[in-house]
Coordinates of C-alpha atoms and ligand atoms in Angstrom, one line a residue:
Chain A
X252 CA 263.9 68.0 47.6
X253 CA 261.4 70.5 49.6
X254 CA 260.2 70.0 53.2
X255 CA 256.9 70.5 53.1
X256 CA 254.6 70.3 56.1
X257 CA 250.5 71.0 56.2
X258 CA 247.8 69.5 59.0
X259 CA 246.1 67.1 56.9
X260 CA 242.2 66.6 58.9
X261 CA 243.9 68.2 62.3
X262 CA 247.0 66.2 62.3
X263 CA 250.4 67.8 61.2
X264 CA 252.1 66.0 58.4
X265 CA 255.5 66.5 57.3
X266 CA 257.6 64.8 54.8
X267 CA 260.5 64.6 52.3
X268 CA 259.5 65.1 48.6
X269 CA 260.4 65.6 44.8
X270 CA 258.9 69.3 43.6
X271 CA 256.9 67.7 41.1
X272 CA 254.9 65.7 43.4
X273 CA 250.8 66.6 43.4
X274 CA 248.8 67.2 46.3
X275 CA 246.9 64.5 45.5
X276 CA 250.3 62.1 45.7
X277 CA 251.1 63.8 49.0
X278 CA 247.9 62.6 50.2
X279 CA 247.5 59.3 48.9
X280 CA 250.9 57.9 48.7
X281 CA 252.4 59.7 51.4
X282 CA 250.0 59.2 53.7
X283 CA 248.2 56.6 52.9
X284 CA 244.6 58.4 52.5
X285 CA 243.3 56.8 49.3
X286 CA 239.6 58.3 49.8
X287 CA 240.6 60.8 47.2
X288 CA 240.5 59.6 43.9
X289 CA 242.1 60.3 40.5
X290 CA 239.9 59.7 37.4
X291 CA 241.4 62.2 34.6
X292 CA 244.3 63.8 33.9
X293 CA 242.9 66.5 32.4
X294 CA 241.6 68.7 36.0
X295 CA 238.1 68.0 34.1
X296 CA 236.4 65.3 36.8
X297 CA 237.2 66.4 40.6
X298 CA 237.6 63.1 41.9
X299 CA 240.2 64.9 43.8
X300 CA 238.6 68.1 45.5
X301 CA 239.5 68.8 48.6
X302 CA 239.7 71.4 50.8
X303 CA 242.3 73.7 51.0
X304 CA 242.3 76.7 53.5
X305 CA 238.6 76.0 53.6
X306 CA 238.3 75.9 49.7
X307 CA 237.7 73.5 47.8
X308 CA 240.3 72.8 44.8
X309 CA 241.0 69.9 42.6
X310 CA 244.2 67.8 44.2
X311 CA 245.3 66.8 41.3
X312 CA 246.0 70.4 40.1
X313 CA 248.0 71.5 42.7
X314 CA 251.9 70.8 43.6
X315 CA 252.1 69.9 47.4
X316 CA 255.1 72.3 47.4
X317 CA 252.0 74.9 47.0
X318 CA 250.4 73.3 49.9
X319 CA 253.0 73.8 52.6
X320 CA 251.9 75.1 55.7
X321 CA 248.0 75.0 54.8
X322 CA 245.2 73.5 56.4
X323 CA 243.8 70.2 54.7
X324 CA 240.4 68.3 54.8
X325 CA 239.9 65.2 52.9
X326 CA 236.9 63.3 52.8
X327 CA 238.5 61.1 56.0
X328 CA 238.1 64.2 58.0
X329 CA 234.4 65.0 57.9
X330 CA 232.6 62.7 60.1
X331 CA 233.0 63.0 63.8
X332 CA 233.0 60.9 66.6
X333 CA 231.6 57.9 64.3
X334 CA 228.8 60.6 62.8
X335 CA 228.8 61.1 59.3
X336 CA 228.5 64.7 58.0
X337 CA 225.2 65.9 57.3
X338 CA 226.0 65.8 53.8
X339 CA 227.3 62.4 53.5
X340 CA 224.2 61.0 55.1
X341 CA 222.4 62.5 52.3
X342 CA 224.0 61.2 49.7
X343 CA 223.5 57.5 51.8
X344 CA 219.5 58.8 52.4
X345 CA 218.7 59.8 48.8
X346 CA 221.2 57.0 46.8
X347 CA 223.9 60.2 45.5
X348 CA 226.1 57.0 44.8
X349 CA 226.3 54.4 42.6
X350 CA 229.9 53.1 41.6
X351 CA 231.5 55.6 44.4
X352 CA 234.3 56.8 42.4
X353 CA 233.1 60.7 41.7
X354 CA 231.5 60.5 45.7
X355 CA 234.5 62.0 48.0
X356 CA 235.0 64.5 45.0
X357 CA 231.0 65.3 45.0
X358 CA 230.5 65.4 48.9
X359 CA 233.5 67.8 49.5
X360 CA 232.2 70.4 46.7
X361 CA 228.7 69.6 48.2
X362 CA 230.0 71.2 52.0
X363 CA 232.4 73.9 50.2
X364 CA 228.9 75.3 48.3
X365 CA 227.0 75.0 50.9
X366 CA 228.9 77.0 53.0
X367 CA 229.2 79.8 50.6
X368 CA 225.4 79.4 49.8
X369 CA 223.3 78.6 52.4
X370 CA 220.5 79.1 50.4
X371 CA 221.2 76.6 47.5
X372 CA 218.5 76.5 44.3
X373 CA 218.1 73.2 42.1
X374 CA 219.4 75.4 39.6
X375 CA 222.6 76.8 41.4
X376 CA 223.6 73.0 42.6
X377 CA 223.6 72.1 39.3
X378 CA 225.6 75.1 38.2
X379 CA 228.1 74.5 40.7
X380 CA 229.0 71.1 40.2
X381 CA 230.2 72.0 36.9
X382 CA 233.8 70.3 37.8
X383 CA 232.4 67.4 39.0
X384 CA 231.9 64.2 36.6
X385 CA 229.4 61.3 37.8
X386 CA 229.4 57.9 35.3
X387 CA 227.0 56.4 37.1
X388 CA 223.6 58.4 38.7
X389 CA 222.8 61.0 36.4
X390 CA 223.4 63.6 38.9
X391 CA 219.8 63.6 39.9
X392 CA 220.1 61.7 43.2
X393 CA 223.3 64.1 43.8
X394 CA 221.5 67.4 43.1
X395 CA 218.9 65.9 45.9
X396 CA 221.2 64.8 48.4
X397 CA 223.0 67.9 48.4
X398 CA 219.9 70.1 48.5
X399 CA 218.3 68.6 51.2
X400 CA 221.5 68.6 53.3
X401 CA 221.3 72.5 52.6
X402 CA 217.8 72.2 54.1
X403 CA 219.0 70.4 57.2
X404 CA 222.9 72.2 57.4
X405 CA 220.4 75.8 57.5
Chain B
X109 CA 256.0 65.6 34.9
X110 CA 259.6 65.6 34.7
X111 CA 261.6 66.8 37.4
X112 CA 262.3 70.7 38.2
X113 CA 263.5 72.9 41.1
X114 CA 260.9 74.9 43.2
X115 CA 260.9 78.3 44.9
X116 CA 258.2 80.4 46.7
X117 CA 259.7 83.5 46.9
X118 CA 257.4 86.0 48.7
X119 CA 258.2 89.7 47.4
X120 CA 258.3 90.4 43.8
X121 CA 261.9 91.3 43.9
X122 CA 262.8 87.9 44.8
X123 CA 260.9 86.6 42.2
X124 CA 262.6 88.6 39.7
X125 CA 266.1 87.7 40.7
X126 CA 265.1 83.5 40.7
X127 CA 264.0 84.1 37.4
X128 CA 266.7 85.9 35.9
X129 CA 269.3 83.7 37.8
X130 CA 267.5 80.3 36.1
X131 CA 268.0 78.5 33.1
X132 CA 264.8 77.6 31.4
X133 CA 262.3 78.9 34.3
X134 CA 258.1 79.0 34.3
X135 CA 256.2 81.3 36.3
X136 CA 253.4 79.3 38.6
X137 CA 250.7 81.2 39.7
X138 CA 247.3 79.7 39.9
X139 CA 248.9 76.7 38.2
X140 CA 245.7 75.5 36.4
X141 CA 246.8 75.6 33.3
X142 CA 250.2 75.1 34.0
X143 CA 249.8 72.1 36.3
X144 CA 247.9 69.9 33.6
X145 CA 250.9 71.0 30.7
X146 CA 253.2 69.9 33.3
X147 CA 251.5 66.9 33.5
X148 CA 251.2 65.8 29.9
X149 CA 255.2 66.6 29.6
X150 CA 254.1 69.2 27.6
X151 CA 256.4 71.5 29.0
X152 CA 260.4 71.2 30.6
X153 CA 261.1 74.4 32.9
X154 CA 264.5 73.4 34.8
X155 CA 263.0 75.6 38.0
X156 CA 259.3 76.7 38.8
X157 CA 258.9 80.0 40.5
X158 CA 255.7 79.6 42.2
X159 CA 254.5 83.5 42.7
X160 CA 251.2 82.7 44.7
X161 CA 252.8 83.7 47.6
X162 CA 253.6 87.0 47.2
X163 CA 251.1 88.7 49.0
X164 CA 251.6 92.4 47.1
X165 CA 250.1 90.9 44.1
X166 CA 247.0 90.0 45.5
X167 CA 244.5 92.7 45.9
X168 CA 241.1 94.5 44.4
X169 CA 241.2 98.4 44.7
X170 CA 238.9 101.0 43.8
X171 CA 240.5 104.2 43.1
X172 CA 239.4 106.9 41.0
X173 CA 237.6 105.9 38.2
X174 CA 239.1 103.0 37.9
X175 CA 239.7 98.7 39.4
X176 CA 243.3 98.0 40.3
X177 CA 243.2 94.1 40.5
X178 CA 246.6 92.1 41.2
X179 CA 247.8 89.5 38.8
X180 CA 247.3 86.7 41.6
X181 CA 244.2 87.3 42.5
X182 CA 242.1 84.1 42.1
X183 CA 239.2 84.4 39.7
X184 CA 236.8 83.7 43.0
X185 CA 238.0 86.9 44.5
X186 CA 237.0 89.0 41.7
X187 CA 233.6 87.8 41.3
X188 CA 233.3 88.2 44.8
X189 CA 234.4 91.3 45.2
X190 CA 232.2 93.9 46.1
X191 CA 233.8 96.9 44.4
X192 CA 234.1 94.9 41.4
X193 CA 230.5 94.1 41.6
X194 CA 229.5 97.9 42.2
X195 CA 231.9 99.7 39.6
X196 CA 232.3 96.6 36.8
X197 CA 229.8 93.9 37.2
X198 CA 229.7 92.7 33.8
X199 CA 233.4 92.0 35.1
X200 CA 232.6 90.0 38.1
X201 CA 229.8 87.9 36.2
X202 CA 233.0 87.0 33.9
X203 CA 235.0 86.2 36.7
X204 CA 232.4 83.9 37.8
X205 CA 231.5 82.2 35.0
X206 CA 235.2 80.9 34.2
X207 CA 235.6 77.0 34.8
X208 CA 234.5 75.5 38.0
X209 CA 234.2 76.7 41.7
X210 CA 237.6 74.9 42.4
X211 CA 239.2 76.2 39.5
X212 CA 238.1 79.8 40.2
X213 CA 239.4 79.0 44.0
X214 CA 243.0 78.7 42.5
X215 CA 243.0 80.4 38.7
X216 CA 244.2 84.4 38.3
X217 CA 244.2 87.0 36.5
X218 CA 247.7 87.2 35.8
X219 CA 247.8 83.6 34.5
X220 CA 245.0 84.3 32.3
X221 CA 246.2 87.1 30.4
X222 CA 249.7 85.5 30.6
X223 CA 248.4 82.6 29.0
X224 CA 246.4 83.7 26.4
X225 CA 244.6 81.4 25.0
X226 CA 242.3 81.7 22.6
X227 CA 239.0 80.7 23.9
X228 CA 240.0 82.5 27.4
X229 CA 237.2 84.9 29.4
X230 CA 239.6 87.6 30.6
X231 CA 241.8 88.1 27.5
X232 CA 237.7 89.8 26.3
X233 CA 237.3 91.6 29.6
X234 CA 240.9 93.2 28.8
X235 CA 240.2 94.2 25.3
X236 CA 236.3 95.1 25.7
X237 CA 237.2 97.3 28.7
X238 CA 240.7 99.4 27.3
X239 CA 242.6 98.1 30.1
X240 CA 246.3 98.8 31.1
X241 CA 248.4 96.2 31.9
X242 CA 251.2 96.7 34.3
X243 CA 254.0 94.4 34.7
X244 CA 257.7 94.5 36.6
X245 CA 258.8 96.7 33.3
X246 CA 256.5 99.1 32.0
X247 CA 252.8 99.3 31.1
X248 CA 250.9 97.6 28.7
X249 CA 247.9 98.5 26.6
X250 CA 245.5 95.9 26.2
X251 CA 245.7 96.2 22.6
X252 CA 249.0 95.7 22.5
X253 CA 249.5 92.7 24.6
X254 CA 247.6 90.2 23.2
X255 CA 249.0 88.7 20.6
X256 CA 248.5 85.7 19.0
X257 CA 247.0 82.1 20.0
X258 CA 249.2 81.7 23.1
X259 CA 251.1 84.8 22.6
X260 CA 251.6 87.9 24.3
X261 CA 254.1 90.9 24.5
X262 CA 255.6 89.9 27.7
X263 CA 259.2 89.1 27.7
X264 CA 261.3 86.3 29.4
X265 CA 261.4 87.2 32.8
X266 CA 258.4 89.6 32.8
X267 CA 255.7 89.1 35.9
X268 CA 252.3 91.0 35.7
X269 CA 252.0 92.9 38.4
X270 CA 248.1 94.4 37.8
X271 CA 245.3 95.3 35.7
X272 CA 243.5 98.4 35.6
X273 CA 240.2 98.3 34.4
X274 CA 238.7 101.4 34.1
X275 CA 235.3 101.9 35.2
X276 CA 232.6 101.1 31.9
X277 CA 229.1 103.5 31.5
X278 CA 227.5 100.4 30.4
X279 CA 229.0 96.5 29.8
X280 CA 228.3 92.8 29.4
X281 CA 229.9 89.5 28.6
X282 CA 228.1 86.8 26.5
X283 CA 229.9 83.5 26.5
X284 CA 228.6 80.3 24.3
X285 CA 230.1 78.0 26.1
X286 CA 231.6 75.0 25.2
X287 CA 229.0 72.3 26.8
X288 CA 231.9 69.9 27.5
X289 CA 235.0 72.2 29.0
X290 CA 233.3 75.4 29.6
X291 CA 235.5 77.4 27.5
X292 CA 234.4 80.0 25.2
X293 CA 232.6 78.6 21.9
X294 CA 232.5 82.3 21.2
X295 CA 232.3 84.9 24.2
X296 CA 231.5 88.9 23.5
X297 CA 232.3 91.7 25.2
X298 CA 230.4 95.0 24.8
X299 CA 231.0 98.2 26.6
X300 CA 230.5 102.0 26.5
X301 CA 233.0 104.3 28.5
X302 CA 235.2 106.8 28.3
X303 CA 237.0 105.2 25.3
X304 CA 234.2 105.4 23.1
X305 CA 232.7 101.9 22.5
X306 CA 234.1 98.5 22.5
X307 CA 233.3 94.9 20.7
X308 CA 236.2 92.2 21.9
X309 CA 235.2 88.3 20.8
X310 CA 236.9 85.2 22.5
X311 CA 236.4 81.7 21.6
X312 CA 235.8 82.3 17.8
X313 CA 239.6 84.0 16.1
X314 CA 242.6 81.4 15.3
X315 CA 244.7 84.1 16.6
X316 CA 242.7 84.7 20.0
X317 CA 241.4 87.8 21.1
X318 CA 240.1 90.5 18.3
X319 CA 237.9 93.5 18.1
X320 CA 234.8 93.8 15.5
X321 CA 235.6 97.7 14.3
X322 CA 232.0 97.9 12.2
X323 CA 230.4 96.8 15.2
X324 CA 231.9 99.0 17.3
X325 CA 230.9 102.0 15.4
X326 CA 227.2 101.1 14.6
X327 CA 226.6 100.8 18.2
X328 CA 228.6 104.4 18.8
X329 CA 225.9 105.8 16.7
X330 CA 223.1 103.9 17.8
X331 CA 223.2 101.8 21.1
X332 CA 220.8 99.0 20.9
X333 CA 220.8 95.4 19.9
X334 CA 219.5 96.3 16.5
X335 CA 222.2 98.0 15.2
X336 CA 224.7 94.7 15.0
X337 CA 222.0 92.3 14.2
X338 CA 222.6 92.8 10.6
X339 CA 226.6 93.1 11.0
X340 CA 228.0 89.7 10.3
X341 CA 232.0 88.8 10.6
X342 CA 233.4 86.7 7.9
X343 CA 234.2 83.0 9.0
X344 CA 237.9 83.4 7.5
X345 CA 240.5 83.4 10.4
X346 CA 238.2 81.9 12.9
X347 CA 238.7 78.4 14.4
X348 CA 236.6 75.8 12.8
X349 CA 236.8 72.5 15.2
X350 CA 234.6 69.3 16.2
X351 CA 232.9 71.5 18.2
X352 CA 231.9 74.0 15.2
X353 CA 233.2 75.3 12.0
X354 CA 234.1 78.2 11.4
X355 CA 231.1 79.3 10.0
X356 CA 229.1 78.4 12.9
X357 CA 231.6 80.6 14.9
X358 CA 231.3 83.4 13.0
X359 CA 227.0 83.6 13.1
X360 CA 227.4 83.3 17.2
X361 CA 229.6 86.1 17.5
X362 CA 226.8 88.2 16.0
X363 CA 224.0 86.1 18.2
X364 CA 226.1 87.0 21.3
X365 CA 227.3 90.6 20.6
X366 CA 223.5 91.2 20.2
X367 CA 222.8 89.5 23.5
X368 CA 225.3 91.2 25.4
X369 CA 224.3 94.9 24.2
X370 CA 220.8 93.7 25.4
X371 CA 222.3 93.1 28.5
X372 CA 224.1 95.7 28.8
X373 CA 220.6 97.9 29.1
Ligands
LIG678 C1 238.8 72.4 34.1 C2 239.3 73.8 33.7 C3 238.4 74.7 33.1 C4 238.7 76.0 32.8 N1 237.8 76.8 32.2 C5 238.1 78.0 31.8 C6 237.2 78.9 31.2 O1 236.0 78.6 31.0 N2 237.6 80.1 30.8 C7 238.9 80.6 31.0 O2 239.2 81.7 30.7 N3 239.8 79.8 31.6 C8 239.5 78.5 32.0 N4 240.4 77.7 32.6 C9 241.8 78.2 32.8 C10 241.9 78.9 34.1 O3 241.2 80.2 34.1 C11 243.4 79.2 34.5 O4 243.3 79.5 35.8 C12 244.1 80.3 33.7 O5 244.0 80.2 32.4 C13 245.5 80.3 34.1 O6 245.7 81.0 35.4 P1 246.6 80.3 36.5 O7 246.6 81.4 37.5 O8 246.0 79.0 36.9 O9 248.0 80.3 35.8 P2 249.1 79.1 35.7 O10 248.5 77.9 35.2 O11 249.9 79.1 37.0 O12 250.0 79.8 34.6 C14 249.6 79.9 33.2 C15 250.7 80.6 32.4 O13 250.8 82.0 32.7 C16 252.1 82.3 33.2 N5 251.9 83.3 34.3 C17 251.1 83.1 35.4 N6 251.1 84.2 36.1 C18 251.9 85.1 35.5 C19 252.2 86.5 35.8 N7 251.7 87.2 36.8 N8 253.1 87.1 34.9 C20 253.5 86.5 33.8 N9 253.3 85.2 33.5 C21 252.4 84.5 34.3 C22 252.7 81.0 33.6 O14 254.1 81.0 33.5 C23 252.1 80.0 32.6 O15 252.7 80.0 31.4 C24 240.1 76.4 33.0 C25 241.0 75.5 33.6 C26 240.6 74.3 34.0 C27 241.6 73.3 34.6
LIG679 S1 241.5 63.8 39.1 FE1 241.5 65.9 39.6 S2 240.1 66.7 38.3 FE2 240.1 64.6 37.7
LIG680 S1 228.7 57.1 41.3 FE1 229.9 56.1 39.9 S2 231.0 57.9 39.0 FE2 229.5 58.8 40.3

């Protein structure tokens, strides 16, 4: 069974595991951070995205094996001394949630687009949450949340 | 997923000699494809040879007149890059428009054309732009690599190493795409170069990639929109599915191979 070892939101993780096991396992089961969700099987929904080497990729699509020796950040490791992220206190100021499920998945492709475009369009948001699946809002309250955290992350 | 043994080997060499040594073993590269047939216990490899870290096959080069792109570079690298954006945009717009953001973070190339399937972007970019394919043992026309539905001409064993897409006068890309996956309804690729002129579809043939001959030579003649609005393929031997029948299929390829020429300028 591989060794495989990554810092997972600063702190080095390290364990024991069968080659088939997902990133997403790693994370969850291993280690016990269950604020990234599942909800396909088919890579369609990104419940799972997180980042990876500072990009964002769907968990559930990647071996851990793949992940050793990277640099993780799961929706656990984005607020800061008790401060939510910019972009999480959008989605709480303009209601970007409504069950929760699709919500770590949406906020960490919210902060890996908005760091590769600062200067984010309605148009382009909805564009690039393509691999993201909401039952619940409509997206509309997303697309909001997101842009004005773009307004205030400028 | 059922169980299998994993390597990373990080030269091609290596990668080469854990594939011959193995029983029944499966190239990873981007593993977006892979990863969910893994998962469905569609598929039993007794070792996976993960080649995303072999650092010699990822790279973008402009030499000549010509792209050199590695078969692991991730789809978000190419529509990035800026020589791919200067010498082949209608390249980097494909690149772009494949998937998601996080499946263009970890998708390649390589795995693209490896994979073939039949409502694939890059299998179109290959075909519509004459490129070579160059793997571990010999090169590859892209006319002679693709095919079937999830066929190609590479052996057991055989790793793409890169694709060279030569530099088009004039190109574009027109994908219908599927509202729900993203995938090609029916994607065209037009472009004027060197080779004369090309028409490659996506999306719309049973047997994947394919290139409209009749098309190709009204627009040699005449270069404009006009001159395949009247060309229509037959709908035998294209995919008829919930989505559309084959019919349908067969009026958008004309729809888009008149849109991309348009775009194409
Ligand atoms: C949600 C989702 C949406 C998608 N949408 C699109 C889309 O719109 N358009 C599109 O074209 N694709 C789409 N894809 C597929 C995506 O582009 C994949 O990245 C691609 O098809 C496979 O590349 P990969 O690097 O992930 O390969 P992998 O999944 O790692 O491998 C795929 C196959 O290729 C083989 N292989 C990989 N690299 C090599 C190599 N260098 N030499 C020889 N064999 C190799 C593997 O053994 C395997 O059989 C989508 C995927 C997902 C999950
Ligand atoms: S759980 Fe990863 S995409 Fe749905
Ligand atoms: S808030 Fe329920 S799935 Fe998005």
């Amino acid at each position: 069974m591989p060794v495989v070892s990554m810092t997972v939101n600063g702190k080095s993780a390290s364990a024991d595991v069968e080659a088939r096991t997902l990133l997403v396992q790693f994370i969850r089961e291993q280690l016990g951070l269950t604020g990234t969700h599942v909800g396909c099987d088919t890579s369609q929904c990104g419940a799972c995205v997180v980042h990876v080497d500072g990009r964002a990729v769907k968990s559930c699509t990647m071996l851990a094996a793949q992940a050793d020796g990277a640099d993780i950040v799961t929706i656990e490791g984005l607020a800061k001394n008790g401060e939510l992220h910019p972009v999480q206190a959008a989605f709480r100021e303009h209601h970007g949630l409504q069950c929760g499920f699709c919500t770590p998945g949406m906020i960490m492709t919210a902060v890996d687009m908005i760091r590769r475009k600062p200067d984010l369009d309605e148009e382009t948001v909805r564009e690039e949450l393509e691999g993201n699946i909401c039952r619940c809002t409509g997206y509309h309250n997303i697309v909001k949340a997101i842009l004005a955290a773009s307004r205030e992350m400028r | 997923m059922y169980q299998f043994n994993y390597e990373r080997p990080k030269t091609l060499a290596d990668a080469e000699a854990l594939l011959g040594k193995a029983d029944d073993p499966k190239i990873l590269a981007g593993g977006q494809t892979l990863i969910p047939t893994l998962k469905q216990r569609l598929a039993m490899p007794s070792d996976v040879i993960d080649i995303g870290g072999i650092g010699e096959l990822d790279f973008i080069r402009a030499e000549g007149d010509a792209v050199m792109i590695g078969a692991a570079t991730r789809h978000a690298t190419v529509a990035q890059s800026a020589d791919v954006k200067k010498h082949n945009p209608a390249l980097a717009a494909l690149a772009g428009s494949i998937g998601d953001p996080a499946v263009r973070h970890m998708g390649t190339l390589g795995g693209s054309i490896a994979n073939n399937d039949p409502a694939a972007d890059y299998p179109a970019a290959c075909l519509g732009l004459d490129a070579k394919i160059h793997t571990t043992r010999r090169l590859i026309e892209a006319d002679e690599f693709f095919k079937g539905m999830f066929e190609t001409a590479l052996q057991d064993g055989e790793i793409v190493k890169e694709v060279t897409f030569p530099h088009p006068e004039k190109a574009a890309y027109m994908k219908f795409p599927n509202p729900a996956s993203r995938y090609a309804m029916v994607g065209v690729f037009v472009s004027r170069g060197p080779w004369g002129v090309r028409v490659a579809v996506t999306g719309a043939g049973q047997n994947g990639v394919f290139r409209i001959a009749e098309m190709e030579e009204a627009l040699a003649k005449n270069w404009s929109p006009d001159a395949v609005a009247n060309i229509k393929v037959p709908a035998t031997g294209l995919n008829s599915d919930l989505h559309g029948t084959a019919e349908y299929r067969a009026h958008l390829v004309t729809v888009m191979a008149k849109r991309a020429v348009a775009a194409a300028g």
